[in-house]
Tab-separated table of C-alpha atoms in Angstrom:
chain	number	residue	atom	x	y	z
A	1	UNK	CA	-5.036	42.128	-53.203
A	2	UNK	CA	-7.076	41.909	-50.026
A	3	UNK	CA	-6.382	40.797	-47.044
A	4	UNK	CA	-7.395	37.680	-44.788
A	5	UNK	CA	-7.961	36.784	-42.051
A	6	UNK	CA	-7.382	33.631	-39.723
A	7	UNK	CA	-11.245	32.627	-40.311
A	8	UNK	CA	-10.945	32.982	-44.139
A	9	UNK	CA	-8.137	30.434	-44.236
A	10	UNK	CA	-9.655	28.098	-47.029
A	11	UNK	CA	-7.830	25.321	-48.523
A	12	UNK	CA	-6.711	26.931	-51.945
A	13	UNK	CA	-6.927	30.078	-50.843
A	14	UNK	CA	-2.950	31.551	-51.707
A	15	UNK	CA	-1.985	34.826	-49.435
A	16	UNK	CA	1.795	36.114	-48.583
A	17	UNK	CA	3.872	34.439	-45.977
A	18	UNK	CA	7.567	36.809	-45.232
A	19	UNK	CA	7.443	37.716	-48.989
A	20	UNK	CA	6.476	34.379	-50.239
A	21	UNK	CA	3.335	32.825	-51.402
A	22	UNK	CA	2.264	30.146	-49.806
A	23	UNK	CA	-1.232	28.341	-50.675
A	24	UNK	CA	-3.024	27.280	-47.743
A	25	UNK	CA	-3.845	23.066	-47.440
A	26	UNK	CA	-4.997	23.306	-44.053
A	27	UNK	CA	-6.455	25.008	-41.420
A	28	UNK	CA	-7.455	23.984	-37.655
A	29	UNK	CA	-9.432	27.024	-34.723
A	30	UNK	CA	-8.356	25.630	-31.582
A	31	UNK	CA	-9.156	26.931	-27.877
A	32	UNK	CA	-8.327	24.715	-25.454
A	33	UNK	CA	-9.921	27.218	-23.365
A	34	UNK	CA	-7.051	27.872	-20.917
A	35	UNK	CA	-4.855	29.207	-22.991
A	36	UNK	CA	-5.202	31.310	-26.902
A	37	UNK	CA	-6.353	30.725	-29.559
A	38	UNK	CA	-4.871	29.531	-32.379
A	39	UNK	CA	-5.307	28.509	-35.524
A	40	UNK	CA	-3.339	24.919	-37.021
A	41	UNK	CA	-2.348	25.975	-40.133
A	42	UNK	CA	-0.335	23.960	-43.485
A	43	UNK	CA	1.330	25.693	-45.813
A	44	UNK	CA	3.105	24.715	-48.800
A	45	UNK	CA	5.286	27.360	-50.120
A	46	UNK	CA	4.843	27.341	-53.469
A	47	UNK	CA	8.198	28.673	-54.960
A	48	UNK	CA	9.868	26.053	-52.987
A	49	UNK	CA	6.707	23.391	-52.506
A	50	UNK	CA	7.500	23.105	-49.197
A	51	UNK	CA	4.891	21.749	-47.093
A	52	UNK	CA	4.970	22.890	-43.075
A	53	UNK	CA	2.495	23.258	-39.898
A	54	UNK	CA	2.157	26.807	-38.692
A	55	UNK	CA	0.665	28.579	-35.383
A	56	UNK	CA	-1.065	31.814	-36.403
A	57	UNK	CA	-2.267	34.478	-33.556
A	58	UNK	CA	-6.430	33.682	-34.340
A	59	UNK	CA	-7.813	36.784	-36.049
A	60	UNK	CA	-3.535	37.022	-37.204
A	61	UNK	CA	-4.259	38.740	-41.172
A	62	UNK	CA	-1.991	37.593	-44.161
A	63	UNK	CA	-2.592	39.164	-48.124
A	64	UNK	CA	-3.528	37.840	-50.307
A	65	UNK	CA	-1.210	37.151	-53.029
A	66	UNK	CA	-2.174	37.309	-57.017
A	67	UNK	CA	-0.803	32.750	-58.461
A	68	UNK	CA	-2.457	31.424	-60.938
A	69	UNK	CA	-2.325	27.865	-61.893
A	70	UNK	CA	-2.543	27.236	-66.037
A	71	UNK	CA	-1.972	24.069	-68.142
A	72	UNK	CA	0.561	24.256	-70.484
A	73	UNK	CA	2.925	22.292	-73.513
A	74	UNK	CA	6.425	22.669	-72.569
A	75	UNK	CA	8.533	23.634	-75.931
A	76	UNK	CA	12.109	23.852	-75.432
A	77	UNK	CA	14.584	24.750	-72.820
A	78	UNK	CA	17.419	28.260	-74.893
A	79	UNK	CA	19.498	26.759	-71.801
A	80	UNK	CA	18.940	29.122	-69.338
A	81	UNK	CA	14.600	29.634	-69.890
A	82	UNK	CA	12.006	26.692	-70.615
A	83	UNK	CA	9.530	28.025	-72.687
A	84	UNK	CA	5.795	27.091	-72.214
A	85	UNK	CA	2.355	27.479	-74.677
A	86	UNK	CA	-1.147	27.996	-73.102
A	87	UNK	CA	-2.703	25.166	-73.763
A	88	UNK	CA	-6.649	27.135	-73.973
A	89	UNK	CA	-6.226	28.085	-77.391
A	90	UNK	CA	-4.537	31.622	-76.882
A	91	UNK	CA	-0.737	30.277	-77.349
A	92	UNK	CA	0.396	32.114	-74.460
A	93	UNK	CA	3.795	31.516	-74.442
A	94	UNK	CA	6.021	32.078	-71.224
A	95	UNK	CA	9.137	31.868	-70.325
A	96	UNK	CA	10.250	29.486	-66.629
A	97	UNK	CA	14.115	30.399	-65.540
A	98	UNK	CA	15.346	27.492	-64.067
A	99	UNK	CA	14.772	28.077	-60.405
A	100	UNK	CA	10.727	27.895	-60.941
A	101	UNK	CA	11.226	24.574	-63.468
A	102	UNK	CA	13.952	22.948	-60.818
A	103	UNK	CA	12.511	19.750	-59.917
A	104	UNK	CA	10.444	18.960	-63.227
A	105	UNK	CA	13.325	19.767	-64.454
A	106	UNK	CA	14.106	15.733	-65.632
A	107	UNK	CA	11.266	14.691	-66.605
A	108	UNK	CA	10.421	17.633	-69.211
A	109	UNK	CA	9.550	16.693	-73.588
A	110	UNK	CA	9.195	18.135	-75.697
A	111	UNK	CA	4.737	18.336	-75.989
A	112	UNK	CA	5.019	17.076	-72.485
A	113	UNK	CA	1.619	18.625	-70.537
A	114	UNK	CA	2.764	20.315	-67.353
A	115	UNK	CA	1.543	22.957	-64.573
A	116	UNK	CA	2.511	26.166	-64.694
A	117	UNK	CA	2.855	28.264	-61.500
A	118	UNK	CA	2.723	32.154	-61.841
A	119	UNK	CA	2.620	34.593	-59.442
A	120	UNK	CA	2.523	38.076	-60.078
A	121	UNK	CA	2.545	36.982	-64.208
A	122	UNK	CA	5.894	35.230	-63.768
A	123	UNK	CA	6.600	31.702	-64.024
A	124	UNK	CA	7.276	30.675	-59.605
A	125	UNK	CA	6.874	27.035	-60.252
A	126	UNK	CA	6.641	24.411	-62.977
A	127	UNK	CA	5.115	21.189	-62.186
A	128	UNK	CA	5.338	18.075	-64.327
A	129	UNK	CA	2.859	15.689	-64.911
A	130	UNK	CA	2.768	12.670	-61.913
A	131	UNK	CA	3.640	9.792	-64.651
A	132	UNK	CA	5.848	10.829	-67.948
A	133	UNK	CA	6.597	8.218	-70.175
A	134	UNK	CA	10.169	8.523	-71.046
A	135	UNK	CA	13.148	6.816	-73.564
A	136	UNK	CA	16.041	5.085	-72.335
A	137	UNK	CA	19.419	6.813	-73.288
A	138	UNK	CA	21.575	4.912	-71.929
A	139	UNK	CA	21.382	2.293	-69.165
A	140	UNK	CA	23.538	-1.936	-69.732
A	141	UNK	CA	22.912	-4.401	-71.711
A	142	UNK	CA	19.430	-6.184	-70.984
A	143	UNK	CA	19.375	-9.328	-69.847
A	144	UNK	CA	17.255	-11.357	-72.683
A	145	UNK	CA	14.543	-13.868	-70.215
A	146	UNK	CA	14.754	-11.865	-67.557
A	147	UNK	CA	11.745	-11.054	-66.202
A	148	UNK	CA	11.244	-12.715	-62.721
A	149	UNK	CA	14.905	-11.751	-61.102
A	150	UNK	CA	13.399	-8.637	-59.561
A	151	UNK	CA	17.373	-6.906	-60.044
A	152	UNK	CA	17.140	-3.455	-61.352
A	153	UNK	CA	20.261	-1.297	-62.838
A	154	UNK	CA	20.247	2.285	-63.523
A	155	UNK	CA	18.981	3.600	-66.340
A	156	UNK	CA	19.473	7.452	-67.894
A	157	UNK	CA	16.978	8.425	-69.774
A	158	UNK	CA	16.367	10.796	-72.408
A	159	UNK	CA	15.941	13.977	-70.473
A	160	UNK	CA	18.515	12.809	-68.240
A	161	UNK	CA	16.484	12.056	-65.380
A	162	UNK	CA	18.551	8.623	-63.031
A	163	UNK	CA	16.060	6.170	-62.677
A	164	UNK	CA	15.802	2.258	-61.019
A	165	UNK	CA	14.115	-0.058	-64.115
A	166	UNK	CA	14.749	-4.185	-64.129
A	167	UNK	CA	17.375	-5.485	-65.699
A	168	UNK	CA	15.817	-6.555	-69.058
A	169	UNK	CA	14.918	-3.188	-70.023
A	170	UNK	CA	17.001	-1.756	-73.873
A	171	UNK	CA	18.061	1.518	-74.748
A	172	UNK	CA	15.959	2.156	-76.306
A	173	UNK	CA	12.611	1.214	-75.221
A	174	UNK	CA	9.795	3.603	-73.070
A	175	UNK	CA	9.549	3.414	-69.073
A	176	UNK	CA	6.958	4.941	-67.869
A	177	UNK	CA	8.056	6.606	-64.545
A	178	UNK	CA	5.716	8.224	-62.019
A	179	UNK	CA	7.802	11.766	-61.152
A	180	UNK	CA	6.772	12.702	-57.647
A	181	UNK	CA	8.441	9.416	-56.695
A	182	UNK	CA	11.714	8.789	-59.524
A	183	UNK	CA	9.841	5.152	-59.558
A	184	UNK	CA	10.193	2.647	-62.226
A	185	UNK	CA	6.034	1.964	-63.283
A	186	UNK	CA	6.531	-0.748	-65.624
A	187	UNK	CA	7.209	-0.118	-69.638
A	188	UNK	CA	5.672	2.640	-71.563
A	189	UNK	CA	3.139	2.348	-73.844
A	190	UNK	CA	4.441	3.593	-76.719
A	191	UNK	CA	7.423	0.282	-76.584
B	30	UNK	CA	-29.409	32.275	-51.047
B	31	UNK	CA	-30.426	28.399	-51.973
B	32	UNK	CA	-28.125	27.525	-49.213
B	33	UNK	CA	-31.635	27.658	-46.374
B	34	UNK	CA	-31.912	24.347	-45.416
B	35	UNK	CA	-30.728	23.200	-42.506
B	36	UNK	CA	-27.991	21.115	-42.010
B	37	UNK	CA	-29.129	18.267	-39.919
B	38	UNK	CA	-30.596	14.955	-40.658
B	39	UNK	CA	-34.294	15.047	-39.072
B	40	UNK	CA	-32.829	12.277	-36.913
B	41	UNK	CA	-30.031	14.050	-36.017
B	42	UNK	CA	-32.593	17.475	-34.469
B	43	UNK	CA	-35.356	14.258	-32.804
B	44	UNK	CA	-31.826	12.847	-30.692
B	45	UNK	CA	-31.181	16.695	-29.742
B	46	UNK	CA	-34.696	16.437	-28.466
B	47	UNK	CA	-33.919	12.989	-26.738
B	48	UNK	CA	-31.083	15.280	-25.051
B	49	UNK	CA	-32.475	17.791	-23.561
B	50	UNK	CA	-35.234	15.955	-21.856
B	51	UNK	CA	-32.724	12.883	-20.579
B	52	UNK	CA	-31.144	15.965	-19.264
B	53	UNK	CA	-34.085	17.396	-17.331
B	54	UNK	CA	-35.649	14.269	-16.707
B	55	UNK	CA	-32.325	13.062	-14.905
B	56	UNK	CA	-31.751	16.863	-13.031
B	57	UNK	CA	-35.481	16.142	-11.921
B	58	UNK	CA	-35.139	13.561	-10.251
B	59	UNK	CA	-32.515	14.449	-7.790
B	60	UNK	CA	-33.950	17.955	-7.475
B	61	UNK	CA	-32.059	19.916	-8.634
B	62	UNK	CA	-34.371	23.527	-10.350
B	63	UNK	CA	-33.907	24.490	-13.443
B	64	UNK	CA	-34.011	28.630	-13.768
B	65	UNK	CA	-33.181	30.808	-16.441
B	66	UNK	CA	-31.261	33.555	-16.110
B	67	UNK	CA	-30.831	36.842	-18.413
B	68	UNK	CA	-27.976	36.241	-22.089
B	69	UNK	CA	-26.932	40.084	-22.037
B	70	UNK	CA	-25.515	41.335	-19.078
B	71	UNK	CA	-24.491	44.322	-18.155
B	72	UNK	CA	-20.686	42.918	-17.430
B	73	UNK	CA	-19.206	40.732	-18.820
B	74	UNK	CA	-16.040	37.997	-18.038
B	75	UNK	CA	-13.234	39.316	-17.600
B	76	UNK	CA	-11.707	36.099	-18.486
B	77	UNK	CA	-8.930	36.923	-20.360
B	78	UNK	CA	-9.497	33.932	-23.599
B	79	UNK	CA	-12.635	34.921	-23.676
B	80	UNK	CA	-13.967	37.992	-25.930
B	81	UNK	CA	-17.947	38.710	-25.240
B	82	UNK	CA	-19.742	39.689	-28.143
B	83	UNK	CA	-21.262	43.864	-27.776
B	84	UNK	CA	-24.964	44.478	-27.663
B	85	UNK	CA	-25.975	48.266	-27.284
B	86	UNK	CA	-29.510	49.742	-26.450
B	87	UNK	CA	-30.229	52.990	-26.911
B	88	UNK	CA	-29.122	53.628	-23.096
B	89	UNK	CA	-26.310	50.770	-22.243
B	90	UNK	CA	-23.333	48.948	-23.832
B	91	UNK	CA	-24.828	44.688	-22.944
B	92	UNK	CA	-22.745	41.585	-22.885
B	93	UNK	CA	-24.322	38.219	-24.448
B	94	UNK	CA	-23.198	36.270	-21.938
B	95	UNK	CA	-19.539	33.761	-22.022
B	96	UNK	CA	-21.743	31.486	-19.284
B	97	UNK	CA	-23.949	31.815	-17.144
B	98	UNK	CA	-21.240	31.011	-14.719
B	99	UNK	CA	-22.302	34.326	-12.804
B	100	UNK	CA	-25.477	35.238	-12.805
B	101	UNK	CA	-25.509	31.676	-11.302
B	102	UNK	CA	-23.400	32.172	-8.788
B	103	UNK	CA	-25.530	35.029	-7.826
B	104	UNK	CA	-28.497	33.328	-7.450
B	105	UNK	CA	-26.585	29.895	-5.578
B	106	UNK	CA	-26.071	33.187	-3.480
B	107	UNK	CA	-29.183	34.460	-2.775
B	108	UNK	CA	-31.125	30.674	-1.900
B	109	UNK	CA	-28.131	28.374	-1.311
B	110	UNK	CA	-30.524	25.599	-3.485
B	111	UNK	CA	-28.916	22.873	-6.495
B	112	UNK	CA	-29.712	24.885	-9.764
B	113	UNK	CA	-29.376	23.758	-13.658
B	114	UNK	CA	-29.695	26.030	-16.367
B	115	UNK	CA	-29.224	25.376	-20.935
B	116	UNK	CA	-29.045	27.933	-22.382
B	117	UNK	CA	-27.034	29.801	-25.439
B	118	UNK	CA	-24.142	31.222	-24.486
B	119	UNK	CA	-21.699	33.361	-27.420
B	120	UNK	CA	-17.908	33.055	-27.500
B	121	UNK	CA	-16.522	36.729	-30.202
B	122	UNK	CA	-14.669	34.452	-32.995
B	123	UNK	CA	-14.379	31.231	-31.338
B	124	UNK	CA	-15.204	29.449	-35.027
B	125	UNK	CA	-13.747	25.898	-36.473
B	126	UNK	CA	-14.298	22.044	-36.540
B	127	UNK	CA	-15.974	21.984	-32.804
B	128	UNK	CA	-15.806	25.536	-32.757
B	129	UNK	CA	-19.180	27.619	-33.280
B	130	UNK	CA	-19.329	31.537	-31.703
B	131	UNK	CA	-23.717	30.622	-30.732
B	132	UNK	CA	-23.044	27.465	-28.534
B	133	UNK	CA	-25.462	25.562	-25.186
B	134	UNK	CA	-24.312	25.056	-22.680
B	135	UNK	CA	-25.478	23.218	-19.888
B	136	UNK	CA	-24.138	24.421	-16.333
B	137	UNK	CA	-25.082	23.305	-12.533
B	138	UNK	CA	-24.265	24.199	-9.348
B	139	UNK	CA	-23.955	21.805	-6.279
B	140	UNK	CA	-24.147	22.799	-2.851
B	141	UNK	CA	-22.374	20.713	-0.398
B	142	UNK	CA	-20.800	19.061	-2.823
B	143	UNK	CA	-16.931	17.821	-3.226
B	144	UNK	CA	-14.754	18.084	-6.586
B	145	UNK	CA	-15.165	13.987	-6.435
B	146	UNK	CA	-19.576	14.221	-5.765
B	147	UNK	CA	-19.539	16.332	-8.657
B	148	UNK	CA	-17.775	14.068	-11.208
B	149	UNK	CA	-19.880	11.602	-9.634
B	150	UNK	CA	-22.802	13.308	-11.248
B	151	UNK	CA	-21.941	13.915	-14.591
B	152	UNK	CA	-20.689	10.259	-14.597
B	153	UNK	CA	-23.978	9.574	-13.598
B	154	UNK	CA	-25.351	12.021	-16.268
B	155	UNK	CA	-23.426	10.840	-18.965
B	156	UNK	CA	-24.273	6.993	-18.143
B	157	UNK	CA	-28.694	7.713	-18.379
B	158	UNK	CA	-28.976	9.397	-21.469
B	159	UNK	CA	-30.624	6.813	-24.154
B	160	UNK	CA	-28.858	5.045	-26.333
B	161	UNK	CA	-25.852	5.156	-24.020
B	162	UNK	CA	-22.602	5.072	-25.801
B	163	UNK	CA	-20.931	1.918	-24.603
B	164	UNK	CA	-18.022	3.300	-23.701
B	165	UNK	CA	-18.852	5.048	-21.735
B	166	UNK	CA	-20.088	2.862	-19.317
B	167	UNK	CA	-16.447	1.524	-18.015
B	168	UNK	CA	-14.575	4.340	-15.673
B	169	UNK	CA	-12.809	6.962	-17.902
B	170	UNK	CA	-9.250	7.459	-17.588
B	171	UNK	CA	-7.341	9.578	-14.586
B	172	UNK	CA	-4.626	12.364	-15.327
B	173	UNK	CA	-2.872	14.625	-13.564
B	174	UNK	CA	-2.098	17.662	-14.957
B	175	UNK	CA	0.373	18.794	-12.008
B	176	UNK	CA	2.067	14.660	-11.942
B	177	UNK	CA	1.021	13.965	-16.724
B	178	UNK	CA	3.076	17.067	-17.138
B	179	UNK	CA	6.309	16.114	-14.757
B	180	UNK	CA	6.415	12.950	-16.507
B	181	UNK	CA	6.390	14.672	-19.145
B	182	UNK	CA	8.850	17.460	-19.388
B	183	UNK	CA	10.255	17.239	-15.997
B	184	UNK	CA	9.457	20.344	-14.962
B	185	UNK	CA	6.725	21.629	-12.298
B	186	UNK	CA	4.390	23.598	-14.204
B	187	UNK	CA	3.575	25.878	-11.460
B	188	UNK	CA	7.643	26.706	-11.049
B	189	UNK	CA	8.794	25.832	-15.141
B	190	UNK	CA	9.873	29.910	-15.986
B	191	UNK	CA	8.497	31.160	-19.283
B	192	UNK	CA	11.574	30.937	-20.952
B	193	UNK	CA	12.453	26.367	-19.492
B	194	UNK	CA	8.130	27.046	-21.564
B	195	UNK	CA	9.344	28.748	-24.722
B	196	UNK	CA	12.538	25.840	-25.045
B	197	UNK	CA	10.269	22.799	-24.670
B	198	UNK	CA	7.821	24.275	-26.688
B	199	UNK	CA	10.490	24.135	-29.843
B	200	UNK	CA	11.736	20.292	-28.375
B	201	UNK	CA	8.603	19.027	-28.871
B	202	UNK	CA	7.096	20.232	-31.341
B	203	UNK	CA	7.169	19.347	-35.154
B	204	UNK	CA	5.299	22.447	-36.188
B	205	UNK	CA	6.957	26.276	-36.018
B	206	UNK	CA	5.105	27.739	-33.209
B	207	UNK	CA	4.093	31.672	-33.995
B	208	UNK	CA	1.113	32.812	-32.395
B	209	UNK	CA	1.910	32.828	-28.434
B	210	UNK	CA	2.608	36.810	-27.738
B	211	UNK	CA	6.656	37.676	-25.717
B	212	UNK	CA	5.064	38.931	-22.847
B	213	UNK	CA	6.443	37.714	-19.936
B	214	UNK	CA	3.601	37.652	-17.394
B	215	UNK	CA	2.055	34.788	-15.113
B	216	UNK	CA	-0.604	34.143	-17.484
B	217	UNK	CA	1.950	34.382	-20.787
B	218	UNK	CA	3.633	31.568	-19.100
B	219	UNK	CA	-0.049	29.757	-17.875
B	220	UNK	CA	-0.206	29.818	-22.328
B	221	UNK	CA	2.741	27.915	-22.967
B	222	UNK	CA	1.619	26.072	-19.621
B	223	UNK	CA	-1.769	25.168	-21.982
B	224	UNK	CA	-0.195	24.679	-25.055
B	225	UNK	CA	1.848	22.471	-24.582
B	226	UNK	CA	-0.144	20.612	-22.594
B	227	UNK	CA	-2.286	20.903	-25.129
B	228	UNK	CA	0.141	19.485	-28.009
B	229	UNK	CA	1.824	16.558	-26.508
B	230	UNK	CA	-0.270	15.080	-23.936
B	231	UNK	CA	-4.230	16.054	-24.572
B	232	UNK	CA	-3.629	14.776	-27.940
B	233	UNK	CA	-3.025	11.299	-26.986
B	234	UNK	CA	-5.874	10.914	-24.801
B	235	UNK	CA	-8.958	8.286	-26.203
B	236	UNK	CA	-12.209	7.391	-24.576
B	237	UNK	CA	-12.961	9.610	-21.987
B	238	UNK	CA	-10.493	11.243	-19.346
B	239	UNK	CA	-10.245	13.840	-16.702
B	240	UNK	CA	-7.751	15.507	-15.864
B	241	UNK	CA	-7.182	17.409	-12.416
B	242	UNK	CA	-5.165	19.129	-10.361
B	243	UNK	CA	-4.857	22.036	-13.111
B	244	UNK	CA	-1.908	24.004	-11.945
B	245	UNK	CA	-2.112	27.074	-10.504
B	246	UNK	CA	-2.166	29.876	-12.494
B	247	UNK	CA	-5.116	28.103	-14.262
B	248	UNK	CA	-7.282	28.142	-11.309
B	249	UNK	CA	-9.323	30.772	-13.485
B	250	UNK	CA	-12.660	30.772	-10.271
B	251	UNK	CA	-11.675	27.428	-8.613
B	252	UNK	CA	-10.386	27.153	-4.848
B	253	UNK	CA	-6.825	26.466	-4.936
B	254	UNK	CA	-6.003	22.851	-2.724
B	255	UNK	CA	-4.457	23.301	1.244
B	256	UNK	CA	-1.023	23.046	-0.278
B	257	UNK	CA	-1.065	25.087	-2.404
B	258	UNK	CA	0.098	23.360	-5.431
B	259	UNK	CA	-2.956	22.493	-7.668
B	260	UNK	CA	-5.962	24.391	-8.467
B	261	UNK	CA	-9.059	22.077	-7.925
B	262	UNK	CA	-11.279	21.532	-10.997
B	263	UNK	CA	-11.164	19.524	-13.140
B	264	UNK	CA	-12.204	18.803	-16.949
B	265	UNK	CA	-14.051	16.032	-19.095
B	266	UNK	CA	-12.716	14.726	-22.582
B	267	UNK	CA	-13.701	12.589	-25.026
B	268	UNK	CA	-11.413	11.459	-27.778
B	269	UNK	CA	-9.611	14.560	-26.507
B	270	UNK	CA	-12.451	17.047	-27.423
B	271	UNK	CA	-13.264	18.502	-23.903
B	272	UNK	CA	-16.818	18.151	-22.604
B	273	UNK	CA	-16.785	19.435	-20.035
B	274	UNK	CA	-14.995	22.377	-16.681
B	275	UNK	CA	-16.224	21.746	-13.050
B	276	UNK	CA	-14.513	23.448	-10.066
B	277	UNK	CA	-14.448	23.289	-5.986
B	278	UNK	CA	-15.808	27.299	-6.259
B	279	UNK	CA	-13.819	30.100	-5.046
B	280	UNK	CA	-15.437	31.760	-1.680
B	281	UNK	CA	-13.067	34.287	-1.611
B	282	UNK	CA	-14.088	37.675	-2.695
B	283	UNK	CA	-10.785	39.208	-2.781
B	284	UNK	CA	-9.466	36.642	-4.565
B	285	UNK	CA	-11.739	36.488	-7.017
B	286	UNK	CA	-11.166	40.771	-7.042
B	287	UNK	CA	-6.973	39.680	-7.799
B	288	UNK	CA	-7.989	36.497	-10.546
B	289	UNK	CA	-9.946	39.261	-12.100
B	290	UNK	CA	-7.470	42.218	-12.378
B	291	UNK	CA	-5.175	39.936	-13.388
B	292	UNK	CA	-7.337	39.013	-16.539
B	293	UNK	CA	-7.835	42.605	-17.421
B	294	UNK	CA	-4.105	42.855	-16.867
B	295	UNK	CA	-3.520	40.361	-19.155
B	296	UNK	CA	-5.920	42.357	-21.361
B	297	UNK	CA	-4.534	45.215	-21.093
B	298	UNK	CA	-1.248	44.372	-23.000
B	299	UNK	CA	-2.633	43.432	-25.197
B	300	UNK	CA	-5.146	45.671	-26.527
B	301	UNK	CA	-8.144	43.288	-25.585
B	302	UNK	CA	-10.959	45.394	-24.377
B	303	UNK	CA	-10.227	45.687	-20.300
B	304	UNK	CA	-13.584	44.118	-18.429
B	305	UNK	CA	-15.428	46.547	-16.243
B	306	UNK	CA	-15.823	44.635	-12.868
B	307	UNK	CA	-19.399	42.858	-11.699
B	308	UNK	CA	-18.962	44.353	-8.189
B	309	UNK	CA	-22.953	42.711	-7.405
B	310	UNK	CA	-21.001	39.183	-7.609
B	311	UNK	CA	-18.002	40.165	-6.381
B	312	UNK	CA	-20.589	41.421	-2.895
B	313	UNK	CA	-22.218	37.802	-4.132
B	314	UNK	CA	-19.606	35.557	-3.975
B	315	UNK	CA	-18.771	35.986	0.337
B	316	UNK	CA	-22.468	34.550	0.261
B	317	UNK	CA	-21.760	31.649	-1.371
B	318	UNK	CA	-22.163	27.984	0.126
B	319	UNK	CA	-19.070	25.673	-0.822
B	320	UNK	CA	-20.215	24.197	-4.105
B	321	UNK	CA	-19.228	22.630	-6.749
B	322	UNK	CA	-20.320	23.858	-10.420
B	323	UNK	CA	-19.045	22.423	-13.617
B	324	UNK	CA	-20.369	23.673	-17.292
B	325	UNK	CA	-20.876	20.992	-19.887
B	326	UNK	CA	-20.972	22.211	-24.025
B	327	UNK	CA	-24.320	20.245	-25.047
B	328	UNK	CA	-23.233	20.401	-28.931
B	329	UNK	CA	-20.124	19.040	-27.962
B	330	UNK	CA	-22.075	15.968	-25.877
B	331	UNK	CA	-24.089	15.588	-28.773
B	332	UNK	CA	-21.490	15.340	-30.886
B	333	UNK	CA	-19.138	12.817	-29.095
B	334	UNK	CA	-22.785	11.161	-28.879
B	335	UNK	CA	-23.632	10.627	-32.518
B	336	UNK	CA	-20.118	10.078	-33.491
B	337	UNK	CA	-20.318	13.592	-35.442
B	338	UNK	CA	-16.139	14.978	-36.118
B	339	UNK	CA	-18.323	17.900	-36.274
B	340	UNK	CA	-20.178	21.333	-34.615
B	341	UNK	CA	-21.851	21.682	-38.067
B	342	UNK	CA	-23.297	18.428	-38.432
B	343	UNK	CA	-25.484	18.994	-34.910
B	344	UNK	CA	-27.217	22.514	-35.048
B	345	UNK	CA	-29.191	23.564	-37.704
B	346	UNK	CA	-27.361	25.930	-38.783
B	347	UNK	CA	-23.973	27.854	-37.868
B	348	UNK	CA	-23.252	31.064	-37.359
B	349	UNK	CA	-21.923	31.742	-41.062
B	350	UNK	CA	-25.750	29.915	-42.123
B	351	UNK	CA	-28.275	31.723	-39.569
């Protein structure tokens, strides 16, 4: 793989840093004139999803990382692997392990469209869609007519996620959730 | 190649022309004479933070100037007159939102001026520009590097140890600092000071701001004050972006040689090319009258004047589109 110098660090470039695949988020050249020039770089660790800021000596280079991102459909889990299928017509299937699925796991229902990141052809990160609609499997009985009091209660969804929902939501209803924050957004369209 | 067009609007180029004319008119009124010195020199600047671009002829190697400073000082030592120059300067690998490897400098020297008088003249120049910015009419903020550093970090920048500065960097910055090297020389200490000052103090600047009272290790080619505490230089910032950099010029050839040697030692330690000393400059320097001199980044001035946030918006072609 080619290596890239700090002045080639463009947003979206995938590089290897200390053996971990990262994506460049932002890169700024800083040179006060009386000190060493450096680049202030925001990177995202593609395995953990963690974003952090780091300075590099200007001119330093990093090796590129063989990273691809695909839209894939979630099929099923055999409890060790989570299986996904490409949606580009190739029907190619891939299995992701628990580490890759960790954050997305609680939002995955069959046929959900996810973004799967591959590093050297191995899935390292599965990201659920920003919004999902899931059915409530368990919650305290709803209070009839209470649509205004603003109170909330925990509800367990069919995927196992626990979300705070308004008091009027009942078992069997579908709710719309923002997977980035885990917050209830409203009743689902199918409910 | 389809992207052959110049990037800025025509109005921007017209504004640039107006700016250049206003600058020339300003110096004409003050009897400061415009000169031109060679852009290519047999010697480059040894300043350890400036890397020169090289040009080869059949016989010799030349350096593209990183600023017209050395040649202008030789002219100044010859005639002792007020001079200015508008010219290109080149700094290898300086590339970013605020940097282009080729850029324009306005540099001028005023014999008999003290630093304060030169600062007044810089402000008079800014205020003489057509369609002046309202915020330039007010007196700029003034920050003493020394006092700001003492107040923010509780240490004297002249004596703080490199270990102390490294632990301050860890405590005061939220990011992972990885670019500072692990040498323990005075210039490495200066790099730490500069990083702290940039990230923790300059980052909070708004409007026009003078910085004065620099640490001794950042004297560059400025004199040290009588008490030996601060370097007699100033910098001018607009919204935290450096516009100009001025010195009470060092006229002591021995001190200058020592600073060059220190820079070259820094270069040697870090595998940067060592720059042969410009002996013509050293011979000239003891003939320099007491002088204050300043260099201003003209592209940066244009950015501040037009409220642009990227140097590429004020020049027809940036480095990568040349």
